[in-house]
XYZ file of C-alpha atoms in Angstrom:
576
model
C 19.439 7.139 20.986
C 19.242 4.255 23.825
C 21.171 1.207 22.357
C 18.517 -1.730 23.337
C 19.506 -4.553 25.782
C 17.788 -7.558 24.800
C 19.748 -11.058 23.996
C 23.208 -10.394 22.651
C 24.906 -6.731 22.416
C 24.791 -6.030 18.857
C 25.917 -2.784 19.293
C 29.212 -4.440 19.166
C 28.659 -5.888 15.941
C 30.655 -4.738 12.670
C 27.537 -4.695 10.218
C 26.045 -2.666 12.885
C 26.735 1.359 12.329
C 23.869 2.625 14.729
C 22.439 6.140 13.399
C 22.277 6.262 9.720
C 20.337 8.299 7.576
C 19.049 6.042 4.370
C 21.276 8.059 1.452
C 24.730 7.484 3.498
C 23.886 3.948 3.565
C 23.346 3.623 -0.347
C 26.692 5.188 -0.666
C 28.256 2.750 1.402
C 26.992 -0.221 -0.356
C 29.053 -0.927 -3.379
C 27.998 -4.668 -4.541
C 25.269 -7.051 -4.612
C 24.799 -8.876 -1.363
C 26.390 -5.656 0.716
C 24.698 -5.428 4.188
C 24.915 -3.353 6.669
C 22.272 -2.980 9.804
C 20.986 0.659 11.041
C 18.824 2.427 13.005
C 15.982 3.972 11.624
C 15.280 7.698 13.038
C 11.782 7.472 10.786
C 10.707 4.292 12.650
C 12.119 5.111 16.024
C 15.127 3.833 15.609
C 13.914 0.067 14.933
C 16.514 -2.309 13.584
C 16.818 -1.465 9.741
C 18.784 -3.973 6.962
C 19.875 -2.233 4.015
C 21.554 -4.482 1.219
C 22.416 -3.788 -2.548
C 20.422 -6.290 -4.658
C 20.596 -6.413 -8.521
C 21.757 -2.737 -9.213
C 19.307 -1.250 -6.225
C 19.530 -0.492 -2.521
C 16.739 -2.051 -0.390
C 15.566 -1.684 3.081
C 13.492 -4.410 5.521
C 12.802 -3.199 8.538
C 13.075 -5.464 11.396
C 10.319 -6.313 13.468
C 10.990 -6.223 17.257
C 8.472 -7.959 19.420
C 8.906 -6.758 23.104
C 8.048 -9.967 26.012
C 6.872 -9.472 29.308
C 9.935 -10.184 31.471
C 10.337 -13.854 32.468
C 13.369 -15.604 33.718
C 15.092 -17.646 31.548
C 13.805 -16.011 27.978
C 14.541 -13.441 26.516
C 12.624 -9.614 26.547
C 12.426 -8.972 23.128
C 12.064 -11.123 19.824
C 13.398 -10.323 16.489
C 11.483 -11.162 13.523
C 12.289 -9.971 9.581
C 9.190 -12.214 7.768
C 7.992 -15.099 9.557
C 10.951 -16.723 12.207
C 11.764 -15.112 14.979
C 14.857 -15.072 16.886
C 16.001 -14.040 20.613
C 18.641 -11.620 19.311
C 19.268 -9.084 16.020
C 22.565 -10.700 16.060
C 21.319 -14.583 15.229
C 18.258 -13.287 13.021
C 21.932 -11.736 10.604
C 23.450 -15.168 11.278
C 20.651 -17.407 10.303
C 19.834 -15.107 6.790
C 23.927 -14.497 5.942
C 25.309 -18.029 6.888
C 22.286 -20.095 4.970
C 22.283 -17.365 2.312
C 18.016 -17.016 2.992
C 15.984 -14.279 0.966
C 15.817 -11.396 2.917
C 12.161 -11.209 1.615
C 10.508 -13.725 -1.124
C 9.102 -10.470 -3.186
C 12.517 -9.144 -3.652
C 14.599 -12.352 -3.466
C 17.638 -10.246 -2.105
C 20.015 -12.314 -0.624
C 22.854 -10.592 2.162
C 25.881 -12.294 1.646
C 28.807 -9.530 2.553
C 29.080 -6.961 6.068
C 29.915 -3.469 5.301
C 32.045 -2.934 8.476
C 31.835 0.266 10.374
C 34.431 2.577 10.721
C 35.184 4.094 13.945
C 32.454 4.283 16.891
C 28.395 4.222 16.494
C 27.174 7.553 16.808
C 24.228 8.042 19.437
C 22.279 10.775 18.023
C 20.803 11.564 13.936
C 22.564 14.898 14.474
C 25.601 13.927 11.999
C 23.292 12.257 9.686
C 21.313 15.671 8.474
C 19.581 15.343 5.164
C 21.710 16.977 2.387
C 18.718 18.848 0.654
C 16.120 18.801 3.579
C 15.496 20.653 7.062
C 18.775 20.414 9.441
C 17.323 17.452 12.618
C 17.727 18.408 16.160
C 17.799 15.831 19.152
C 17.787 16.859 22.705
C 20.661 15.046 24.457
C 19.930 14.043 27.740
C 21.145 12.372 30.212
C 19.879 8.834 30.973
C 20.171 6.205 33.391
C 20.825 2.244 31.755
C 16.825 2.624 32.000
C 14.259 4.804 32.026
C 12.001 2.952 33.807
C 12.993 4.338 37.149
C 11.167 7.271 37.907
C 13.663 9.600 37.116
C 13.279 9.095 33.462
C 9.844 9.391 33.258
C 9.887 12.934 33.165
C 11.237 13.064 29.244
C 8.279 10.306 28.183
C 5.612 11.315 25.868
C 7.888 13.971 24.381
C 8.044 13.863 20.280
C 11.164 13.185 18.236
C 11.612 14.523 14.951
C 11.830 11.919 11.994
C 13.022 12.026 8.421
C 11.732 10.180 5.264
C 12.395 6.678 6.067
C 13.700 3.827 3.610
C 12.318 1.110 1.903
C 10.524 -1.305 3.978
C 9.281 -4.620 2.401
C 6.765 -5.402 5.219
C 6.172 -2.663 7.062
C 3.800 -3.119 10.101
C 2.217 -0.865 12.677
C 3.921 -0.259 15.893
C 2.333 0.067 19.265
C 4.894 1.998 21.366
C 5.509 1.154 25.177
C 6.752 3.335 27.920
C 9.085 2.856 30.747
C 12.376 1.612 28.601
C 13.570 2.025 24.601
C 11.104 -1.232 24.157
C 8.858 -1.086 20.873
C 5.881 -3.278 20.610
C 5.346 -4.538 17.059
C 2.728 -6.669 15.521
C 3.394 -9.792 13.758
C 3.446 -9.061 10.172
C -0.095 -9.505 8.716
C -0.370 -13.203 7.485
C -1.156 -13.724 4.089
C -5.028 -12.697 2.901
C -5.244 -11.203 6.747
C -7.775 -7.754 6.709
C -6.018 -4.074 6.094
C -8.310 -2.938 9.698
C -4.789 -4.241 11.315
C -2.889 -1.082 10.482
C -4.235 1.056 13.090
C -2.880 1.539 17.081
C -3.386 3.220 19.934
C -0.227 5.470 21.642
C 0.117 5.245 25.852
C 2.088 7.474 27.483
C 3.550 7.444 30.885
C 3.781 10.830 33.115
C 6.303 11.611 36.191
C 2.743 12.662 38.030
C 0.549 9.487 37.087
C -2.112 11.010 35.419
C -6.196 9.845 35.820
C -5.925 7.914 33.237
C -3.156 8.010 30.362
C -3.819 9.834 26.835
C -4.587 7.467 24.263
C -4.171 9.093 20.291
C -4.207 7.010 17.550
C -2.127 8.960 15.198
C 0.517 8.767 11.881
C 3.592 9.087 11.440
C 4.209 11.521 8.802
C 6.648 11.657 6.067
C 9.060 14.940 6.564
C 8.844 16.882 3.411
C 12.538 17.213 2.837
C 12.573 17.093 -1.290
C 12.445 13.660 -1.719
C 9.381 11.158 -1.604
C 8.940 8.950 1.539
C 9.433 5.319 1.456
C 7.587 4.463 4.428
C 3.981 4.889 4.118
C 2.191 2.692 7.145
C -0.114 3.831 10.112
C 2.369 4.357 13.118
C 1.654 5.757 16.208
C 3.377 9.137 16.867
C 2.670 11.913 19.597
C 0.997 13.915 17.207
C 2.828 17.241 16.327
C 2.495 20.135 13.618
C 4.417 19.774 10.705
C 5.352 22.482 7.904
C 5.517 21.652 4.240
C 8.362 23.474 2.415
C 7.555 25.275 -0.978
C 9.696 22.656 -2.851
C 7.684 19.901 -2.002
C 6.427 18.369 -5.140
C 3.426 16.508 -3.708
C 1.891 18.261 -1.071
C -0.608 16.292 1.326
C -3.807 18.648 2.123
C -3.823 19.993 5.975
C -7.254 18.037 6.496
C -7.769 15.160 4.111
C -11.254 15.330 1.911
C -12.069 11.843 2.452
C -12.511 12.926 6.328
C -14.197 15.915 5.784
C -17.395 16.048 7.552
C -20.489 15.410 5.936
C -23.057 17.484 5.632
C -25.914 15.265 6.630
C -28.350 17.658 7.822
C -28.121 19.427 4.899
C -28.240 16.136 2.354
C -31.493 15.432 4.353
C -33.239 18.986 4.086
C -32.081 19.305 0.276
C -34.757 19.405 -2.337
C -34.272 17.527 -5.819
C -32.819 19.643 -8.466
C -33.449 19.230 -11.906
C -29.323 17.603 -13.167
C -27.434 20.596 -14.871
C -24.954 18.511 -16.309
C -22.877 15.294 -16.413
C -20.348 14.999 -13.814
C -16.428 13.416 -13.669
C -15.050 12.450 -10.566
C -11.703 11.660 -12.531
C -9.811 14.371 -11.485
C -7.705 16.290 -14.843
C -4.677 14.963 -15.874
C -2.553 17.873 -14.195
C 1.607 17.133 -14.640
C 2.221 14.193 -12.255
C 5.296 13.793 -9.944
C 6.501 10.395 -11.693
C 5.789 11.776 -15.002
C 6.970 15.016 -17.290
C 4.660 17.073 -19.016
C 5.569 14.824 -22.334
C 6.528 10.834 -22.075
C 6.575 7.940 -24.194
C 4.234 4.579 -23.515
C 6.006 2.340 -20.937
C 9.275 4.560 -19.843
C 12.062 1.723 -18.481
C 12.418 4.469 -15.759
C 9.054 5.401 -14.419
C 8.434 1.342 -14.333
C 11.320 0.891 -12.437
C 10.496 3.161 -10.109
C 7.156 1.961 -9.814
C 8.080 -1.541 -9.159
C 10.082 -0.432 -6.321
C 7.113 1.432 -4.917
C 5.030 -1.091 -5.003
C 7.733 -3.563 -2.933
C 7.613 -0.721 -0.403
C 4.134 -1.058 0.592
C 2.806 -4.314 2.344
C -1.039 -5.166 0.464
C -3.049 -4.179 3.048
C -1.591 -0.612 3.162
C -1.879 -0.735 -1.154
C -5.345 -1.705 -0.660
C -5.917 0.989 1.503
C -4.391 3.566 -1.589
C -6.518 2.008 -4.103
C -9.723 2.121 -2.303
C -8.898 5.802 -1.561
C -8.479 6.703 -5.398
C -11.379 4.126 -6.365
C -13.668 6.206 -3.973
C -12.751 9.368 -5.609
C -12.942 7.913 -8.977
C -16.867 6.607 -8.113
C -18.416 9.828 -6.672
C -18.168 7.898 -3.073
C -16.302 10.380 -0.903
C -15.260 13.545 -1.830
C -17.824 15.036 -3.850
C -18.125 18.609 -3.676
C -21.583 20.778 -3.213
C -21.603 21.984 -6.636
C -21.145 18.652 -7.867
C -24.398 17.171 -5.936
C -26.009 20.130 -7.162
C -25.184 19.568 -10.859
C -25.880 15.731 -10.831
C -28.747 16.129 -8.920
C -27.796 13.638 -6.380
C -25.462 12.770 -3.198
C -23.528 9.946 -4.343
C -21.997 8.049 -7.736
C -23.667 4.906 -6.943
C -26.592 7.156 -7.515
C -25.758 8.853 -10.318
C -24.683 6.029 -12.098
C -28.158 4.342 -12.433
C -29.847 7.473 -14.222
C -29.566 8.565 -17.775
C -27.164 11.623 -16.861
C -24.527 9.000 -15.519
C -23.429 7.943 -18.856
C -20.013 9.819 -18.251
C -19.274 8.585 -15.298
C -20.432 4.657 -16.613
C -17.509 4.716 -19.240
C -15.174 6.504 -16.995
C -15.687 3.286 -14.542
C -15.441 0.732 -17.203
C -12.438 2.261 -18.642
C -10.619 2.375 -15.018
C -11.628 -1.275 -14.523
C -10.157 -2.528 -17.764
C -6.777 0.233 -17.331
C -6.432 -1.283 -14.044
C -6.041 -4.655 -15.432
C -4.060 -3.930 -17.971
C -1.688 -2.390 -15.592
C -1.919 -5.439 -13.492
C -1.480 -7.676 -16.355
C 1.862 -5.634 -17.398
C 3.402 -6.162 -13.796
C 3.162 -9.845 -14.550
C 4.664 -9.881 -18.228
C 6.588 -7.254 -17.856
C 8.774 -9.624 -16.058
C 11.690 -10.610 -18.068
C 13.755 -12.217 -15.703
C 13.918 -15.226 -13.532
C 10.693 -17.739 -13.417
C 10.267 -17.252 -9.800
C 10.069 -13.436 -10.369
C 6.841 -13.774 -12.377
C 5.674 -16.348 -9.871
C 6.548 -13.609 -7.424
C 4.695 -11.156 -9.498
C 1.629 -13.330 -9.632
C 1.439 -13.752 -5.866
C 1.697 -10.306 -5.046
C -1.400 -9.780 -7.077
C -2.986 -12.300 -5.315
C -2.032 -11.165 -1.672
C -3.513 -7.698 -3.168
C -6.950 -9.132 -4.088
C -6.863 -11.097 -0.819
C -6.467 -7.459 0.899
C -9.118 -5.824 -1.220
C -11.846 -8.632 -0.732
C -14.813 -8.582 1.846
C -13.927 -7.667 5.277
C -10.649 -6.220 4.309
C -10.566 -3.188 2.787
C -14.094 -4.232 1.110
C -13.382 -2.637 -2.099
C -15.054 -4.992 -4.720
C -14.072 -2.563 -8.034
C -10.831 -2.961 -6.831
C -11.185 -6.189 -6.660
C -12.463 -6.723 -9.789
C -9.578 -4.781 -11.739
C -6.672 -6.949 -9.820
C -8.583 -10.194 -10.769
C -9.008 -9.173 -14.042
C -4.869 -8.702 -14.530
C -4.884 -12.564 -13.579
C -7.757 -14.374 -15.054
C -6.848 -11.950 -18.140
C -5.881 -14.967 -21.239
C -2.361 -13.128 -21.917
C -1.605 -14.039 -17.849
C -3.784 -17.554 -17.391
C -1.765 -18.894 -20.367
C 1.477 -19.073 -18.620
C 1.496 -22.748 -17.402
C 5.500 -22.667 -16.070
C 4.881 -19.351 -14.631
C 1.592 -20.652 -12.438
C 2.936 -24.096 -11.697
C 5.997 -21.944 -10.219
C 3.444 -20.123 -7.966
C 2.018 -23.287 -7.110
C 5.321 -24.921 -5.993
C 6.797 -21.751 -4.328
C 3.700 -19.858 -3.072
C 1.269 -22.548 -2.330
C -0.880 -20.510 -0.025
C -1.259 -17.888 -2.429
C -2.335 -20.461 -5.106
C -4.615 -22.231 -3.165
C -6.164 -19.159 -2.187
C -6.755 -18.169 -5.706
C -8.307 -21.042 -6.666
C -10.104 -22.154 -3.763
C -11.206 -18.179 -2.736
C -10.720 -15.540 -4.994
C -11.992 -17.112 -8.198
C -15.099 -18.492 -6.584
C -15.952 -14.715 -5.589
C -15.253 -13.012 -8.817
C -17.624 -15.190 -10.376
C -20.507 -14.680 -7.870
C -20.083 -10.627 -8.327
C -19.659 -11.104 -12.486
C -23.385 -12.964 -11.950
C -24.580 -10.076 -9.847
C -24.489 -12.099 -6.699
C -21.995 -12.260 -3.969
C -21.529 -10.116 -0.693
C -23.003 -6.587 -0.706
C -23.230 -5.849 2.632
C -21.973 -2.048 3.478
C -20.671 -3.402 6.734
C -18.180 -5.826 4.918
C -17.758 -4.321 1.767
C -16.683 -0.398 1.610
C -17.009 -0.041 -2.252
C -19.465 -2.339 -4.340
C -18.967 -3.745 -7.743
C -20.726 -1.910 -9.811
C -19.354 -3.252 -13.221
C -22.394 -5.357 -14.273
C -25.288 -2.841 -14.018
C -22.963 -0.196 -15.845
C -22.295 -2.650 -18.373
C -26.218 -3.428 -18.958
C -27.059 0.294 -19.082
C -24.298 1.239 -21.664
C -26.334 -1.618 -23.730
C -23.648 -4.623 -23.389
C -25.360 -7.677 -24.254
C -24.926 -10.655 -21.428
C -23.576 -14.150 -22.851
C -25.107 -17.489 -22.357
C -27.997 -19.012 -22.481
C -31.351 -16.369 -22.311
C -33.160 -18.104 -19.834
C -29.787 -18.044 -18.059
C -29.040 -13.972 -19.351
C -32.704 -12.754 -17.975
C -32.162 -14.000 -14.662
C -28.605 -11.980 -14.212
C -29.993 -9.390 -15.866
C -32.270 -8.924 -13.028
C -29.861 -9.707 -10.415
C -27.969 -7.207 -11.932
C -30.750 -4.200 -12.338
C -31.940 -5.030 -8.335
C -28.494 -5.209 -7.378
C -27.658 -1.511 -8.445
C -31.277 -0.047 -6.818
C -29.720 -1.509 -3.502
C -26.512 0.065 -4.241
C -28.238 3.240 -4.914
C -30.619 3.141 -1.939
C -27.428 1.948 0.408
C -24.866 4.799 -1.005
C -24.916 6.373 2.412
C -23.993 3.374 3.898
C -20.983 2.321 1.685
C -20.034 6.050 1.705
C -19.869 5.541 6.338
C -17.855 2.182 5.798
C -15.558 3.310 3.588
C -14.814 6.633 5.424
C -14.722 4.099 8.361
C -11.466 2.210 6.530
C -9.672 5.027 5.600
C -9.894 7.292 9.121
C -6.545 8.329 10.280
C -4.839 6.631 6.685
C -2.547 9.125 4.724
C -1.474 7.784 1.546
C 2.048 7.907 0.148
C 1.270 10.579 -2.675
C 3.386 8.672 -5.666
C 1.479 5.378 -4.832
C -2.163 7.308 -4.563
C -1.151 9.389 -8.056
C 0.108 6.541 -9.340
C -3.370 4.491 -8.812
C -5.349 7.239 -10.381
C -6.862 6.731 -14.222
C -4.908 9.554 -15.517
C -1.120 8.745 -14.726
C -2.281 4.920 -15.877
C -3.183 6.526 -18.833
C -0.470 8.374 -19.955
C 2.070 5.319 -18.663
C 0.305 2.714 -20.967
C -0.306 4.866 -24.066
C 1.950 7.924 -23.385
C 0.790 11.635 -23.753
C 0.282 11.687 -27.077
C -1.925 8.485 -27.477
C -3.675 8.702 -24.474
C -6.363 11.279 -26.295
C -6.717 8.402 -28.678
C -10.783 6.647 -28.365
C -10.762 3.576 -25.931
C -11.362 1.010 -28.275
C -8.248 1.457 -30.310
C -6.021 2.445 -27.223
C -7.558 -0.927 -25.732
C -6.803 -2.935 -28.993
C -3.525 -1.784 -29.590
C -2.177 -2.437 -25.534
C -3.944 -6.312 -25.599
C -1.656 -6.896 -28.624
C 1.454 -5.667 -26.554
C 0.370 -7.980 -23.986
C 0.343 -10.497 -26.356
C 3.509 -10.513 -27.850
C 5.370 -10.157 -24.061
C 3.411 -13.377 -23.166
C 4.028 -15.211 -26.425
C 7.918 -14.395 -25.502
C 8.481 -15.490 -21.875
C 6.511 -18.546 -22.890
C 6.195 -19.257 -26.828
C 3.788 -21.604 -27.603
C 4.990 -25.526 -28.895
C-alpha cells in the first residue's frame, strides 16, 4: 500500500496504524470516544475512522477529493460530512479538539487516540481474516510515484478486498490512474436522487491503448463468514469471485431483476384463461437475522438492525427497498409459470382483475407493516431527544430518496410517510420541534415537499410518469377494489373514485414501462443481503409479531401492534 502525499504526512501520526483489518480495530478500542484512523483494504485503502461509541464500534469512511495540481493548494481534500480540509491530519484536529459529531445520525463523538505500537505495516498480509479466505498482495517495487511510466505497467491490475466496516455515508468512488489518488464524490446532499451511485472505471496502459476501457462495475463483498458492512456501487476492475459453502446469504451469479426479458415472446403470447391466484411474497424460509423460532421485538435483532440501517446512506436504502417492493408487486422478477397462471405479464396488471385479490391484501398489508416498522424506529427510541429527532430525519432523508426522480418508488414512499404522519409519531411535539431546531432542512422539506405529495397520490393524483417514477402507488385503486369506502364528502368521494379507477388502467396499460425504469435504477446495484431480507414482508412479520403470532389474521395482529405503539409514545411523551 502507497502511503498518500497530500498536505501533512499523517503517516506519522499516532492515531494512524495504516493496514488494519476492521475486527483488530474493535479489539483495540476499549472506551467510548477511542479513535484510531486506518486504511481500508475494502475501499482501497481510503482513510477509515473507527471509534467506540455507547457500547459499539463504528466506522466513517473518509472522503478524499483528489484536485488538479495547482501551486499554492493543496492536491487532495479531506472531507468526513460536509467541511473539508487540506489534510487527514486537521480534518482529526478540528472533530477531536472541538469535540464535533463524527456524524449527526450516530452522534459519536472521538475524544481519545489509540496510539500505535511499533511501525505501520504496508501490506493487508498480517491482517488475514480469522474465519475467512487467507489475502494475498503482490509486493512490488515502486517509485515515490507511479505516474512515471515505469509504473504504469502494474495499473488496471485488481486487488483483493475483504468485508469492509461500517460506513455512515458511504459514497461512490471514481478511481484515477497515474498515482495512489482516489476521486470521490461529495456526499449526496440531503433529498439529492439515488442515480448518483453509479461510476465509470479508467484505466491507464504502459502501451496507450485506442481508447481506455471504461466498466462500470461493484465492488463486491468477500464472502468470508461474516456479513459486509459496506454495501455502495464502487468501481472495481471486475473479477470472478467464489462463494464458500458457509456463506449464509448467498447473492445469485446473475441477479433476476437483470435478467433479460423475454419481449418477443410477451408480444407473440396468446391470453390464457388465469389458473390460479398468484404471490409474489416469497415464503417465509429461516432468515439470516432470525432463528427458526423468535419472540416479537428481540433487543438483539433490533440492535442489529439499527446498526444496519446507519451503515447505508438513503439513497443506497432506497435502492434495497425498491428492489424488494418490485418483487413484492409482480414488477420484475416474475417467472414464466407465473405469467402463465395469472394470465398476465405484470402485477400492476394483475392487480386490477378479479384473480388479483391475493396479491391486493398482500400489498396493503406490506404498506401498513412497513409503517409500522417505520413508526417503531421512531418510538423505539428511548434515549436522548435528539436521537428521536435523529430518527425522524432519517425517515425523512429516506422518503426524500424514494420520491420522484430518485429512486421513483411511490409504494415505498407511501409506507415511510405513513411511519411519520402515523398519530402515535405526529403526536410528539418535543420530539418534532427538536427536528425542527436541529435538522431544519429535513423539516422544511417535510412540510414544504413530502407532505404536499403524499396527499396528491392519497387523492389519486400526483406524478405517474414511468420516466420519473420506477414503481407507482397503487394503494388507492387496491383499496377501492377490496370494497374500502372513501371518506368525505360524495360529490368530493366520486370524483377520487374516478381518479383512482383511471389511474390504475394507466398503470396497467404502462406496466412495461415502469417494469424498463425500474430495471433502469437498479442495473449494476447488488444489495447487502441482511438489508434486502430485512425489507421483505416476511422477516417484518415475524420481527413485529414473532413466529408464533405472525399466522395470526391481519386485523388483530394490526390491532394489537397500534396499541404497542401507543403505549411507547404515551411514555417518551405522556400527555398533560
Amino acid at each position: 500500500m502507497q502511503v498518500p502525499q497530500d498536505g501533512e504526512d499523517f503517516a506519522g501520526q499516532p492515531w494512524y496504524h495504516g493496514p488494519l483489518s476492521r475486527q483488530k480495530a474493535e479489539a483495540l478500542l476499549q472506551q467510548d470516544g477511542d479513535f484510531l484512523v486506518r486504511a481500508s483494504k475494502s475501499r482501497g485503502g481510503h482513510p477509515v475512522i473507527s471509534c467506540r461509541w455507547r457500547g459499539s464500534v463504528l466506522h466513517f469512511e473518509v472522503f478524499r477529493v483528489a484536485l488538479r495540481p495547482r501551486p499554492g493548494r493543496p492536491t487532495a481534500l479531506f472531507q468526513l460530512e460536509d467541511e473539508r480540509f487540506p489534510s487527514l491530519p486537521a480534518l482529526v484536529r478540528s472533530y477531536v479538539t472541538g469535540q464535533r459529531t463524527l456524524s449527526q445520525a450516530t452522534g459519536a463523538v472521538a475524544s481519545r487516540p489509540v496510539t500505535r505500537q511499533g511501525p505501520i505495516r504496508r501490506s493487508f498480509s498480517e491482517d488475514t481474516l480469522p474465519d475467512g479466505p487467507a489475502w494475498t498482495e503482490p509486493l512490488r517495487a515502486r517509485k515515490r510515484s507511479d505516474s512515471q511510466p515505469a509504473g504504469l505497467e502494474h495499473m488496471g491490475q485488481p486487488t483483493e478486498d475483504h468485508p469492509g466496516s461500517a460506513s455512515t455515508m458511504p459514497a461512490s468512488a471514481l478511481t484515477r490512474t497515474g498515482s495512489d489518488s482516489v476521486l470521490l464524490k461529495v456526499p449526496v446532499p440531503l433529498g439529492s436522487i439515488a442515480d448518483s451511485l453509479r461510476a465509470s472505471d479508467g484505466q491507464l496502459h504502459a502501451k496507450a491503448p485506442t481508447k481506455p476501457p471504461r466498466t462500470s462495475s461493484l465492488m463486491l463483498p468477500d464472502a468470508s463468514g461474516r456479513p459486509p458492512t459496506y454495501c455502495e456501487l464502487v468501481p472495481r476492475v471486475p473479477r470472478v469471485q467464489g462463494t464458500p459453502p458457509g456463506h449464509s446469504c448467498p447473492e445469485p451469479e446473475a441477479p433476476w431483476w437483470e435478467a433479460e426479458e423475454e419481449e418477443e415472446e410477451e408480444e407473440n403470447r396468446c391470453f390464457a384463461r388465469p389458473q390460479a391466484e398468484v404471490s409474489f411474497c416469497p415464503p417465509d424460509n429461516p432468515f439470516c437475522l432470525l432463528g427458526s423460532q423468535n419472540r416479537p421485538l428481540e433487543t438483539e435483532v433490533l440492535h442489529t438492525l439499527h446498526g444496519l440501517f446507519l451503515e447505508h446512506h438513503p439513497g443506497s436504502t432506497a435502492l434495497h427497498l425498491l428492489l424488494v417492493d418490485c418483487q413484492a408487486t409482480g414488477l420484475l422478477g416474475v417467472t414464466k409459470a407465473q405469467r402463465g397462471a395469472m394470465g398476465v405479464a405484470s402485477g400492476l396488471e394483475l392487480l386490477t382483475l378479479p384473480h388479483g385479490h391475493r396479491l391486493r391484501l398482500e400489498l396493503l398489508e406490506r404498506l401498513e407493516t412497513l409503517a409500522l416498522a417505520g413508526a417503531l424506529a421512531v418510538l423505539g427510541c428511548a434515549g436522548p431527544l435528539e436521537e428521536r429527532a435523529a430518527a425522524l430525519r432519517g425517515l425523512v432523508e429516506l422518503a426524500l430518496a424514494l420520491r420522484p426522480g430518485a429512486a421513483g418508488d411511490l409504494s415505498g414512499l407511501a409506507a415511510v410517510m405513513g411511519a411519520l404522519l402515523m398519530p402515535q409519531v405526529s403526536r410528539l411535539e418535543r420530539t418534532w420541534r427538536q427536528l425542527r431546531r436541529s435538522h431544519t432542512e429535513a423539516a422544511l422539506a417535510f412540510e414544504q415537499e413530502l407532505k404536499p405529495l403524499m396527499r396528491a397520490l392519497d387523492e389519486g393524483a400526483g406524478p405517474c410518469d414511468p420516466g420519473e417514477v420506477a414503481l407507482p402507488y397503487v394503494a388507492p385503486a387496491v383499496r377501492l377494489l377490496e370494497g374500502e369506502e372513501l371518506p368525505g364528502p360524495l360529490d368530493e368521494s366520486c370524483e377520487r373514485l374516478l381518479r383512482s379507477l383511471h389511474r390504475a388502467r394507466l398503470l396497467a396499460r404502462d406496466a412495461p414501462r415502469f417494469r424498463e425504469a425500474a430495471a433502469r435504477r437498479l442495473r449494476g446495484f447488488r444489495p447487502h443481503p441482511e438489508l434486502r431480507e430485512a425489507l421483505t414482508t416476511g422477516f417484518l412479520r415475524r420481527l413485529l409479531w414473532g413466529s408464533r403470532g405472525a399466522g395470526a389474521p391481519w386485523a388483530t395482529r394490526l390491532e394489537k401492534f397500534q396499541r404497542v405503539l401507543s403505549v411507547l409514545s404515551q411514555h417518551l411523551e405522556p400527555d398533560h
